[in-house]
mmCIF file of C-alpha atoms in Angstrom:
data_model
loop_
_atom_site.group_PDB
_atom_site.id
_atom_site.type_symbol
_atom_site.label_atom_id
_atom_site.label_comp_id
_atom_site.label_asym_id
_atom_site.label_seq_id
_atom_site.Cartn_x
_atom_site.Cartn_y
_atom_site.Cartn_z
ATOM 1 C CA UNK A 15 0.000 0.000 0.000
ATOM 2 C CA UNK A 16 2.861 2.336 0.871
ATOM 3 C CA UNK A 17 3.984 1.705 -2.785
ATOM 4 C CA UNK A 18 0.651 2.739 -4.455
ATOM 5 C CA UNK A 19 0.741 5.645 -1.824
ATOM 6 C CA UNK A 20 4.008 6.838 -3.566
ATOM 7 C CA UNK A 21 3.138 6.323 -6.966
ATOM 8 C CA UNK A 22 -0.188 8.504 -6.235
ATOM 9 C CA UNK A 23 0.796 11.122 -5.015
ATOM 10 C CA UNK A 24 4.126 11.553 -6.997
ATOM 11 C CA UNK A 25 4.254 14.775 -9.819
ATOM 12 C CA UNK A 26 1.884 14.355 -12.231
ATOM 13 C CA UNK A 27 0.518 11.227 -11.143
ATOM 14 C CA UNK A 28 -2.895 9.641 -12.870
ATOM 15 C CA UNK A 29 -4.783 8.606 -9.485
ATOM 16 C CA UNK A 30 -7.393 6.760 -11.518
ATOM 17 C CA UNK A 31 -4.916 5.195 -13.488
ATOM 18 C CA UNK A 32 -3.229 3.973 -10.431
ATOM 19 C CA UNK A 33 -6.438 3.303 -9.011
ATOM 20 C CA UNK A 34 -6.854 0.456 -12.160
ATOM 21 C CA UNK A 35 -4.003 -1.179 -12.041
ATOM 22 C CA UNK A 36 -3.946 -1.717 -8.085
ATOM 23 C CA UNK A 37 -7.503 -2.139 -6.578
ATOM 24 C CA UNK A 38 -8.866 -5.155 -5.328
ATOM 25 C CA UNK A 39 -12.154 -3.308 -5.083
ATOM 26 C CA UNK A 40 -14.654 -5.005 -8.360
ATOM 27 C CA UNK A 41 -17.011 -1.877 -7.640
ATOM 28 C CA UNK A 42 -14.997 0.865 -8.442
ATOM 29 C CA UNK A 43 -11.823 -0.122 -10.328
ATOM 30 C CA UNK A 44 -12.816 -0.075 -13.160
ATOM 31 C CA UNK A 45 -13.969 3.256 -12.451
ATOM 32 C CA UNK A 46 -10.565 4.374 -11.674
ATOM 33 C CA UNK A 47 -11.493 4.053 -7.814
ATOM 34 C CA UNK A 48 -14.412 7.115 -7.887
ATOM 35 C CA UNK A 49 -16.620 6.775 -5.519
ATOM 36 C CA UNK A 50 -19.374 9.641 -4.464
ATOM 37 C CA UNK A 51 -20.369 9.349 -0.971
ATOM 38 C CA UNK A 52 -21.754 11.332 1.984
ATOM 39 C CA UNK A 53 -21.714 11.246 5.692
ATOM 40 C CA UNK A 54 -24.952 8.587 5.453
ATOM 41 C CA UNK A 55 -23.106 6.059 3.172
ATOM 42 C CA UNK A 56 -22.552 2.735 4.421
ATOM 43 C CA UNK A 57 -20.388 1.662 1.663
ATOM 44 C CA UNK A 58 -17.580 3.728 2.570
ATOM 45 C CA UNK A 59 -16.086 2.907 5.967
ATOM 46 C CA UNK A 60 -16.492 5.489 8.741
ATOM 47 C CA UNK A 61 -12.512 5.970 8.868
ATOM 48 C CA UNK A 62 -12.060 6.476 5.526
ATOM 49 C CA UNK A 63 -14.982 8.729 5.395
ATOM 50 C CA UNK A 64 -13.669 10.737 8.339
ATOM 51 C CA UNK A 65 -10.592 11.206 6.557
ATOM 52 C CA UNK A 66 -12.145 12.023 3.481
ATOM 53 C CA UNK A 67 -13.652 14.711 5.113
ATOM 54 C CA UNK A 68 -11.047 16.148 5.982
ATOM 55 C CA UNK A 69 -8.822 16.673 2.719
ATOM 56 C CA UNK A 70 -8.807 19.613 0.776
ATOM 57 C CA UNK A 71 -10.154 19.361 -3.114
ATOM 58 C CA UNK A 72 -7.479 17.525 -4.537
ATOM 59 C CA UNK A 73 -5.962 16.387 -1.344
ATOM 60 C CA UNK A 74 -4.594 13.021 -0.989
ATOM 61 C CA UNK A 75 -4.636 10.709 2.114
ATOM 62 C CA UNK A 76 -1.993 8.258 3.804
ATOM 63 C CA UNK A 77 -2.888 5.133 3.717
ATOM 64 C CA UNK A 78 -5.979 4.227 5.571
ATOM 65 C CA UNK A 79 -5.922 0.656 7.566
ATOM 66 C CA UNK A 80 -9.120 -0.880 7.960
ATOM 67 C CA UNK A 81 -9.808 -4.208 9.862
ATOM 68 C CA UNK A 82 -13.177 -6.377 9.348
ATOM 69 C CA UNK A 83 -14.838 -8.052 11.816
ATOM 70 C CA UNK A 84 -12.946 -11.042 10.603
ATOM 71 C CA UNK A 85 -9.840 -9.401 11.430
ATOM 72 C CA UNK A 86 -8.531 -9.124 7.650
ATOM 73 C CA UNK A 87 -7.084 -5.922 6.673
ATOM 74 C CA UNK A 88 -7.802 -3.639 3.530
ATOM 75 C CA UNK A 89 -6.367 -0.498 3.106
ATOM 76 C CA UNK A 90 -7.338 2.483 0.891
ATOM 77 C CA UNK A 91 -6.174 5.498 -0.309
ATOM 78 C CA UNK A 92 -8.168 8.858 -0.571
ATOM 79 C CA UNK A 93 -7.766 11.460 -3.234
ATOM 80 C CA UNK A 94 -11.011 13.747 -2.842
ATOM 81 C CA UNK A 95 -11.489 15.314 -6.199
ATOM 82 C CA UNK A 96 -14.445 17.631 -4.919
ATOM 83 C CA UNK A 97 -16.831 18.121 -2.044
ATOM 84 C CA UNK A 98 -20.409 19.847 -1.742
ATOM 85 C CA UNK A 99 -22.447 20.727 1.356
ATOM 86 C CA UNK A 100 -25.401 18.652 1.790
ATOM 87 C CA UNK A 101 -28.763 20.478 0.489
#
């Protein structure tokens, strides 16, 4: 993950691009990893949603580390492209 993290947020770097080649996640890769979501979402984990929040417009996260309830890890990424206030 700390590999991907590089490669992201390196000069120039195509996030969705990145996104493609390295996801596990069948939803959105092919997507290049976009995903809209709000605070009510429930397919977005709450940590990566907090941090989410708190990136600027074009911001990019660390890695986020997220452990199931069957104690598996996945890790993701965050690159917010835009955000909007709820109307």
């Amino acid at each position: 993950a700390k590999e991907v993290l590089e490669k992201a947020k390196a000069e120039g770097a195509d996030f969705g691009q990145i996104a493609k080649e390295n996801s596990t996640d069948t939803k959105t890769k092919d997507k290049g990893g976009e995903v809209k979501f709000d605070s009510a979402s429930t397919d977005v984990p709450d940590a990566v949603k907090k941090v989410a929040f708190s990136l600027e417009a074009n911001g990019i996260s660390d890695v986020i580390t997220v452990k199931s309830s069957t104690y598996s890890s996945s890790y993701y990424i965050v690159k917010l492209n835009s955000k909007s206030e709820k109307s």
